[in-house]
Amino acid sequence: MEASDRGQVSTSAAQVYEEFYLPALFQEWAPRLAKAAAIQPGHHVLDVACGTGVLARTAAGIVGPKGSVAGVDINAGMLALAAQLSPKINWHREPAENLPFPDNRFDAVVSQFGLMFFEDRRAAVREMVRVLKPGGRMAVAVWDSLENTPGYARMTMLLQELFGEKVAATLRAPFILGEIEILRSIFVEAGFPEIEITTITGTARFPSIQDWVFTDIKGWTLADMIDDQQYRLLLDRAKAVLKEFENEQGSVTFDSPAHIVSLTKA
């Protein structure tokens, strides 16, 4: 996989991600993952592909002083910002396929919108279950398919029209596990057929089309693929093409569904 396929961003993009992507897309999912993983006070929790730490911070607020939270990611920029925001959480730069923890270490293991970027998804699932205690819960979220996410379906089409397949594919990458049977097969082939998959429709929210474009380009791997002139072209076209998602006040909303896979370790 190239860095763009693995969702790897620069330090500046990580800051945009934290400031803009979290309220627009990710913030609402952290409590849902915590609930699906049955996180309780005193638990020891691992967040895999933690990014800037929104889910880890949510977990820390639940487990309290008698519990602990660790976050793992391979992106240095994301982890640096996560450590600034929450220095008491234990942050580790490691791949999901090789977690630096002993067997049966955690009461809950969670991963929010990272599975689609792992080089070996089945190995990552096995690792997450390995470090989970017997009776512990794991919850993993992935985005539903692009066709069920109208705003991003249209944004991807616009990128394709303006800049070609490689750029469009970068925005398409987060949605590649949206088909339920493809998602289920990863866990079955990893050796864990007894899973639950729940689909929940969230809502993407941006203050304006301009903010939407800024977030998607400057807070993602596209920041290194689109130059200033191309960015201005995209913004100009987006104001017309994406207007259907704009309300009377100028803000943007559209459905943003995701699947949550959960299991209990035997």
mmCIF file of C-alpha atoms in Angstrom:
data_model
loop_
_atom_site.group_PDB
_atom_site.id
_atom_site.type_symbol
_atom_site.label_atom_id
_atom_site.label_comp_id
_atom_site.label_asym_id
_atom_site.label_seq_id
_atom_site.Cartn_x
_atom_site.Cartn_y
_atom_site.Cartn_z
ATOM 1 C CA MET A 1 0.000 0.000 0.000
ATOM 2 C CA GLU A 2 1.068 3.581 -0.660
ATOM 3 C CA ALA A 3 0.875 6.100 2.178
ATOM 4 C CA SER A 4 -2.308 7.557 0.699
ATOM 5 C CA ASP A 5 -3.928 4.116 0.665
ATOM 6 C CA ARG A 6 -3.092 3.698 4.339
ATOM 7 C CA GLY A 7 -4.522 7.071 5.318
ATOM 8 C CA GLN A 8 -1.157 8.513 6.334
ATOM 9 C CA VAL A 9 -1.166 12.272 6.818
ATOM 10 C CA SER A 10 1.370 14.966 7.672
ATOM 11 C CA THR A 11 1.565 16.769 11.017
ATOM 12 C CA SER A 12 -0.228 19.817 9.614
ATOM 13 C CA ALA A 13 -2.944 17.571 8.184
ATOM 14 C CA ALA A 14 -3.303 15.908 11.603
ATOM 15 C CA GLN A 15 -4.062 19.318 13.108
ATOM 16 C CA VAL A 16 -6.730 19.985 10.475
ATOM 17 C CA TYR A 17 -8.058 16.470 11.073
ATOM 18 C CA GLU A 18 -8.444 17.138 14.809
ATOM 19 C CA GLU A 19 -9.962 20.603 14.444
ATOM 20 C CA PHE A 20 -12.288 19.975 11.494
ATOM 21 C CA TYR A 21 -12.812 16.259 10.820
ATOM 22 C CA LEU A 22 -13.653 15.373 14.416
ATOM 23 C CA PRO A 23 -16.715 17.606 14.756
ATOM 24 C CA ALA A 24 -17.718 16.987 11.144
ATOM 25 C CA LEU A 25 -17.531 13.172 11.088
ATOM 26 C CA PHE A 26 -15.833 11.313 13.926
ATOM 27 C CA GLN A 27 -16.912 12.812 17.242
ATOM 28 C CA GLU A 28 -20.369 11.229 17.252
ATOM 29 C CA TRP A 29 -18.983 7.712 16.772
ATOM 30 C CA ALA A 30 -16.715 7.530 19.820
ATOM 31 C CA PRO A 31 -19.545 7.043 22.364
ATOM 32 C CA ARG A 32 -21.117 4.439 20.077
ATOM 33 C CA LEU A 33 -17.900 2.408 19.940
ATOM 34 C CA ALA A 34 -17.456 2.713 23.700
ATOM 35 C CA LYS A 35 -20.989 1.390 24.216
ATOM 36 C CA ALA A 36 -20.517 -1.457 21.709
ATOM 37 C CA ALA A 37 -17.340 -2.498 23.540
ATOM 38 C CA ALA A 38 -19.147 -2.278 26.913
ATOM 39 C CA ILE A 39 -16.386 -0.082 28.383
ATOM 40 C CA GLN A 40 -16.858 0.361 32.136
ATOM 41 C CA PRO A 41 -15.141 2.249 34.990
ATOM 42 C CA GLY A 42 -11.881 0.554 35.923
ATOM 43 C CA HIS A 43 -11.431 -1.132 32.557
ATOM 44 C CA HIS A 44 -8.143 -1.314 30.674
ATOM 45 C CA VAL A 45 -8.806 -0.285 27.070
ATOM 46 C CA LEU A 46 -6.825 -0.318 23.822
ATOM 47 C CA ASP A 47 -7.655 1.969 20.883
ATOM 48 C CA VAL A 48 -6.119 0.651 17.645
ATOM 49 C CA ALA A 49 -5.504 3.138 14.809
ATOM 50 C CA CYS A 50 -6.220 5.825 17.379
ATOM 51 C CA GLY A 51 -5.404 8.822 15.178
ATOM 52 C CA THR A 52 -5.437 12.001 17.247
ATOM 53 C CA GLY A 53 -7.207 10.128 20.032
ATOM 54 C CA VAL A 54 -10.901 11.008 20.044
ATOM 55 C CA LEU A 55 -12.002 7.470 20.946
ATOM 56 C CA ALA A 56 -9.153 6.964 23.433
ATOM 57 C CA ARG A 57 -10.122 10.214 25.177
ATOM 58 C CA THR A 58 -13.747 9.100 25.330
ATOM 59 C CA ALA A 59 -12.678 5.768 26.823
ATOM 60 C CA ALA A 60 -10.461 7.521 29.372
ATOM 61 C CA GLY A 61 -13.411 9.563 30.544
ATOM 62 C CA ILE A 62 -15.354 6.341 31.182
ATOM 63 C CA VAL A 63 -12.687 4.144 32.809
ATOM 64 C CA GLY A 64 -11.659 6.825 35.286
ATOM 65 C CA PRO A 65 -8.577 6.814 37.541
ATOM 66 C CA LYS A 66 -8.785 3.095 38.314
ATOM 67 C CA GLY A 67 -8.648 2.155 34.622
ATOM 68 C CA SER A 68 -6.188 2.835 31.832
ATOM 69 C CA VAL A 69 -6.208 3.556 28.107
ATOM 70 C CA ALA A 70 -3.556 2.929 25.456
ATOM 71 C CA GLY A 71 -3.600 4.132 21.878
ATOM 72 C CA VAL A 72 -1.738 2.625 18.914
ATOM 73 C CA ASP A 73 -1.174 4.167 15.496
ATOM 74 C CA ILE A 74 1.548 4.162 12.850
ATOM 75 C CA ASN A 75 1.232 7.856 12.022
ATOM 76 C CA ALA A 76 3.743 10.032 13.871
ATOM 77 C CA GLY A 77 1.869 13.262 13.171
ATOM 78 C CA MET A 78 -1.378 11.905 14.583
ATOM 79 C CA LEU A 79 0.337 10.510 17.685
ATOM 80 C CA ALA A 80 2.260 13.710 18.372
ATOM 81 C CA LEU A 81 -0.971 15.670 18.482
ATOM 82 C CA ALA A 82 -2.705 12.953 20.523
ATOM 83 C CA ALA A 83 0.083 13.117 23.109
ATOM 84 C CA GLN A 84 -0.223 16.903 23.336
ATOM 85 C CA LEU A 85 -3.963 16.671 23.908
ATOM 86 C CA SER A 86 -3.905 13.773 26.395
ATOM 87 C CA PRO A 87 -0.440 13.162 27.884
ATOM 88 C CA LYS A 88 -1.782 10.713 30.488
ATOM 89 C CA ILE A 89 -2.866 8.184 27.855
ATOM 90 C CA ASN A 90 -0.177 5.703 26.794
ATOM 91 C CA TRP A 91 0.513 6.271 23.087
ATOM 92 C CA HIS A 92 2.463 3.769 20.964
ATOM 93 C CA ARG A 93 3.682 3.986 17.381
ATOM 94 C CA GLU A 94 3.161 0.433 16.178
ATOM 95 C CA PRO A 95 1.244 -1.352 13.396
ATOM 96 C CA ALA A 96 -2.075 -2.993 14.176
ATOM 97 C CA GLU A 97 -0.650 -6.263 12.862
ATOM 98 C CA ASN A 98 1.997 -6.380 15.622
ATOM 99 C CA LEU A 99 0.589 -4.962 18.848
ATOM 100 C CA PRO A 100 3.218 -4.426 21.585
ATOM 101 C CA PHE A 101 1.192 -6.009 24.381
ATOM 102 C CA PRO A 102 0.950 -9.437 26.044
ATOM 103 C CA ASP A 103 -1.954 -11.835 25.554
ATOM 104 C CA ASN A 104 -5.172 -11.140 27.483
ATOM 105 C CA ARG A 105 -4.125 -7.619 28.493
ATOM 106 C CA PHE A 106 -7.258 -5.504 27.890
ATOM 107 C CA ASP A 107 -10.903 -5.568 28.972
ATOM 108 C CA ALA A 108 -11.931 -3.854 25.743
ATOM 109 C CA VAL A 109 -10.304 -3.236 22.357
ATOM 110 C CA VAL A 110 -11.738 -0.665 19.965
ATOM 111 C CA SER A 111 -10.855 0.647 16.525
ATOM 112 C CA GLN A 112 -12.660 3.509 14.815
ATOM 113 C CA PHE A 113 -12.365 3.780 11.027
ATOM 114 C CA GLY A 114 -8.925 2.193 10.745
ATOM 115 C CA LEU A 115 -9.502 -1.382 9.578
ATOM 116 C CA MET A 116 -9.764 -0.436 5.898
ATOM 117 C CA PHE A 117 -6.228 1.000 5.979
ATOM 118 C CA PHE A 118 -4.418 -1.969 7.553
ATOM 119 C CA GLU A 119 -2.006 -3.826 5.279
ATOM 120 C CA ASP A 120 -3.118 -7.215 6.649
ATOM 121 C CA ARG A 121 -6.627 -6.839 8.045
ATOM 122 C CA ARG A 122 -6.993 -10.456 9.151
ATOM 123 C CA ALA A 123 -3.702 -10.347 11.052
ATOM 124 C CA ALA A 124 -4.796 -7.102 12.710
ATOM 125 C CA VAL A 125 -8.084 -8.667 13.828
ATOM 126 C CA ARG A 126 -6.224 -11.657 15.274
ATOM 127 C CA GLU A 127 -3.876 -9.311 17.141
ATOM 128 C CA MET A 128 -6.747 -7.298 18.586
ATOM 129 C CA VAL A 129 -8.428 -10.460 19.847
ATOM 130 C CA ARG A 130 -5.110 -11.822 21.161
ATOM 131 C CA VAL A 131 -4.614 -8.893 23.534
ATOM 132 C CA LEU A 132 -8.246 -8.985 24.662
ATOM 133 C CA LYS A 133 -9.086 -10.760 27.915
ATOM 134 C CA PRO A 134 -11.447 -13.754 27.814
ATOM 135 C CA GLY A 135 -14.932 -12.313 28.175
ATOM 136 C CA GLY A 136 -13.734 -8.932 26.930
ATOM 137 C CA ARG A 137 -15.415 -7.009 24.120
ATOM 138 C CA MET A 138 -14.024 -5.742 20.834
ATOM 139 C CA ALA A 139 -15.761 -3.148 18.653
ATOM 140 C CA VAL A 140 -14.552 -2.021 15.224
ATOM 141 C CA ALA A 141 -16.175 0.656 13.047
ATOM 142 C CA VAL A 142 -15.875 1.028 9.266
ATOM 143 C CA TRP A 143 -17.721 3.331 6.907
ATOM 144 C CA ASP A 144 -20.633 2.004 4.884
ATOM 145 C CA SER A 145 -20.249 1.886 1.090
ATOM 146 C CA LEU A 146 -19.736 5.067 -0.899
ATOM 147 C CA GLU A 147 -23.065 4.653 -2.682
ATOM 148 C CA ASN A 148 -24.810 4.941 0.697
ATOM 149 C CA THR A 149 -22.923 8.115 1.586
ATOM 150 C CA PRO A 150 -24.308 10.673 -0.883
ATOM 151 C CA GLY A 151 -22.086 13.619 -0.068
ATOM 152 C CA TYR A 152 -18.876 11.675 -0.493
ATOM 153 C CA ALA A 153 -20.177 9.852 -3.545
ATOM 154 C CA ARG A 154 -20.619 13.221 -5.221
ATOM 155 C CA MET A 155 -17.338 14.637 -3.920
ATOM 156 C CA THR A 156 -15.485 11.597 -5.264
ATOM 157 C CA MET A 157 -17.133 12.037 -8.673
ATOM 158 C CA LEU A 158 -16.033 15.671 -8.697
ATOM 159 C CA LEU A 159 -12.433 14.739 -7.894
ATOM 160 C CA GLN A 160 -12.544 12.125 -10.659
ATOM 161 C CA GLU A 161 -13.828 14.673 -13.174
ATOM 162 C CA LEU A 162 -11.215 17.281 -12.269
ATOM 163 C CA PHE A 163 -8.090 15.301 -11.368
ATOM 164 C CA GLY A 164 -8.481 11.680 -12.455
ATOM 165 C CA GLU A 165 -8.686 8.256 -10.877
ATOM 166 C CA LYS A 166 -5.680 8.349 -8.536
ATOM 167 C CA VAL A 167 -6.973 11.373 -6.640
ATOM 168 C CA ALA A 168 -10.542 10.050 -6.588
ATOM 169 C CA ALA A 169 -9.355 6.659 -5.325
ATOM 170 C CA THR A 170 -7.760 8.326 -2.309
ATOM 171 C CA LEU A 171 -11.130 9.633 -1.140
ATOM 172 C CA ARG A 172 -12.812 6.362 -2.100
ATOM 173 C CA ALA A 173 -10.442 4.318 0.105
ATOM 174 C CA PRO A 174 -12.252 4.838 3.444
ATOM 175 C CA PHE A 175 -15.387 3.193 2.021
ATOM 176 C CA ILE A 176 -13.915 -0.032 0.631
ATOM 177 C CA LEU A 177 -15.248 -2.262 3.437
ATOM 178 C CA GLY A 178 -18.802 -0.981 3.186
ATOM 179 C CA GLU A 179 -20.219 -4.222 1.788
ATOM 180 C CA ILE A 180 -21.382 -6.334 4.736
ATOM 181 C CA GLU A 181 -20.255 -9.686 3.328
ATOM 182 C CA ILE A 182 -16.775 -8.387 2.501
ATOM 183 C CA LEU A 183 -16.506 -7.008 6.023
ATOM 184 C CA ARG A 184 -17.794 -10.229 7.590
ATOM 185 C CA SER A 185 -15.347 -12.344 5.582
ATOM 186 C CA ILE A 186 -12.363 -10.592 7.191
ATOM 187 C CA PHE A 187 -13.433 -11.736 10.657
ATOM 188 C CA VAL A 188 -14.475 -15.200 9.515
ATOM 189 C CA GLU A 189 -11.148 -15.769 7.752
ATOM 190 C CA ALA A 190 -9.319 -14.440 10.816
ATOM 191 C CA GLY A 191 -11.035 -17.196 12.808
ATOM 192 C CA PHE A 192 -13.866 -15.262 14.455
ATOM 193 C CA PRO A 193 -17.215 -16.044 12.799
ATOM 194 C CA GLU A 194 -19.306 -15.195 15.889
ATOM 195 C CA ILE A 195 -19.650 -11.478 15.327
ATOM 196 C CA GLU A 196 -22.433 -8.915 15.367
ATOM 197 C CA ILE A 197 -22.629 -6.214 12.680
ATOM 198 C CA THR A 198 -24.804 -3.186 13.352
ATOM 199 C CA THR A 199 -25.331 -0.410 10.819
ATOM 200 C CA ILE A 200 -25.977 3.082 12.148
ATOM 201 C CA THR A 201 -26.630 6.209 10.097
ATOM 202 C CA GLY A 202 -24.655 9.148 11.358
ATOM 203 C CA THR A 203 -24.642 12.680 9.973
ATOM 204 C CA ALA A 204 -21.769 14.532 8.362
ATOM 205 C CA ARG A 205 -21.844 18.222 9.295
ATOM 206 C CA PHE A 206 -19.747 21.045 7.857
ATOM 207 C CA PRO A 207 -20.233 24.795 8.438
ATOM 208 C CA SER A 208 -20.068 25.427 4.675
ATOM 209 C CA ILE A 209 -19.055 23.892 1.358
ATOM 210 C CA GLN A 210 -15.772 25.766 1.646
ATOM 211 C CA ASP A 211 -15.139 24.146 5.051
ATOM 212 C CA TRP A 212 -16.052 20.738 3.627
ATOM 213 C CA VAL A 213 -13.534 21.082 0.790
ATOM 214 C CA PHE A 214 -10.852 22.432 3.126
ATOM 215 C CA THR A 215 -11.331 19.530 5.548
ATOM 216 C CA ASP A 216 -11.273 16.813 2.884
ATOM 217 C CA ILE A 217 -8.187 18.168 1.157
ATOM 218 C CA LYS A 218 -6.088 19.723 3.929
ATOM 219 C CA GLY A 219 -6.949 17.146 6.599
ATOM 220 C CA TRP A 220 -6.367 14.070 4.481
ATOM 221 C CA THR A 221 -3.692 12.556 2.269
ATOM 222 C CA LEU A 222 -5.017 14.680 -0.594
ATOM 223 C CA ALA A 223 -3.092 17.595 0.950
ATOM 224 C CA ASP A 224 0.023 16.230 -0.794
ATOM 225 C CA MET A 225 -1.740 15.504 -4.101
ATOM 226 C CA ILE A 226 -3.568 18.747 -4.939
ATOM 227 C CA ASP A 227 -1.650 22.009 -5.408
ATOM 228 C CA ASP A 228 -2.943 25.504 -4.679
ATOM 229 C CA GLN A 229 -4.199 26.125 -8.218
ATOM 230 C CA GLN A 230 -6.045 22.801 -8.288
ATOM 231 C CA TYR A 231 -7.486 23.533 -4.860
ATOM 232 C CA ARG A 232 -8.941 26.830 -6.081
ATOM 233 C CA LEU A 233 -10.431 25.060 -9.109
ATOM 234 C CA LEU A 234 -11.983 22.393 -6.886
ATOM 235 C CA LEU A 235 -13.440 24.942 -4.504
ATOM 236 C CA ASP A 236 -14.974 26.931 -7.352
ATOM 237 C CA ARG A 237 -16.587 23.827 -8.885
ATOM 238 C CA ALA A 238 -17.681 22.447 -5.514
ATOM 239 C CA LYS A 239 -19.733 25.525 -4.694
ATOM 240 C CA ALA A 240 -21.945 24.694 -7.676
ATOM 241 C CA VAL A 241 -21.803 20.887 -7.804
ATOM 242 C CA LEU A 242 -22.275 20.249 -4.061
ATOM 243 C CA LYS A 243 -24.960 22.867 -3.519
ATOM 244 C CA GLU A 244 -27.632 20.155 -3.106
ATOM 245 C CA PHE A 245 -26.147 19.342 0.320
ATOM 246 C CA GLU A 246 -26.298 22.959 1.509
ATOM 247 C CA ASN A 247 -29.192 24.270 3.609
ATOM 248 C CA GLU A 248 -30.623 27.784 3.694
ATOM 249 C CA GLN A 249 -28.088 28.886 6.296
ATOM 250 C CA GLY A 250 -25.191 27.684 4.125
ATOM 251 C CA SER A 251 -24.165 24.729 6.283
ATOM 252 C CA VAL A 252 -23.808 21.202 4.907
ATOM 253 C CA THR A 253 -25.311 17.934 6.162
ATOM 254 C CA PHE A 254 -25.684 14.478 4.656
ATOM 255 C CA ASP A 255 -26.082 10.864 5.790
ATOM 256 C CA SER A 256 -22.837 9.197 6.855
ATOM 257 C CA PRO A 257 -23.602 5.547 7.756
ATOM 258 C CA ALA A 258 -21.138 3.089 9.271
ATOM 259 C CA HIS A 259 -20.972 -0.540 10.383
ATOM 260 C CA ILE A 260 -19.911 -1.512 13.903
ATOM 261 C CA VAL A 261 -18.528 -5.042 14.232
ATOM 262 C CA SER A 262 -18.491 -6.399 17.774
ATOM 263 C CA LEU A 263 -17.508 -9.670 19.413
ATOM 264 C CA THR A 264 -16.919 -11.178 22.834
ATOM 265 C CA LYS A 265 -13.761 -13.215 23.306
ATOM 266 C CA ALA A 266 -14.420 -16.775 24.396
#
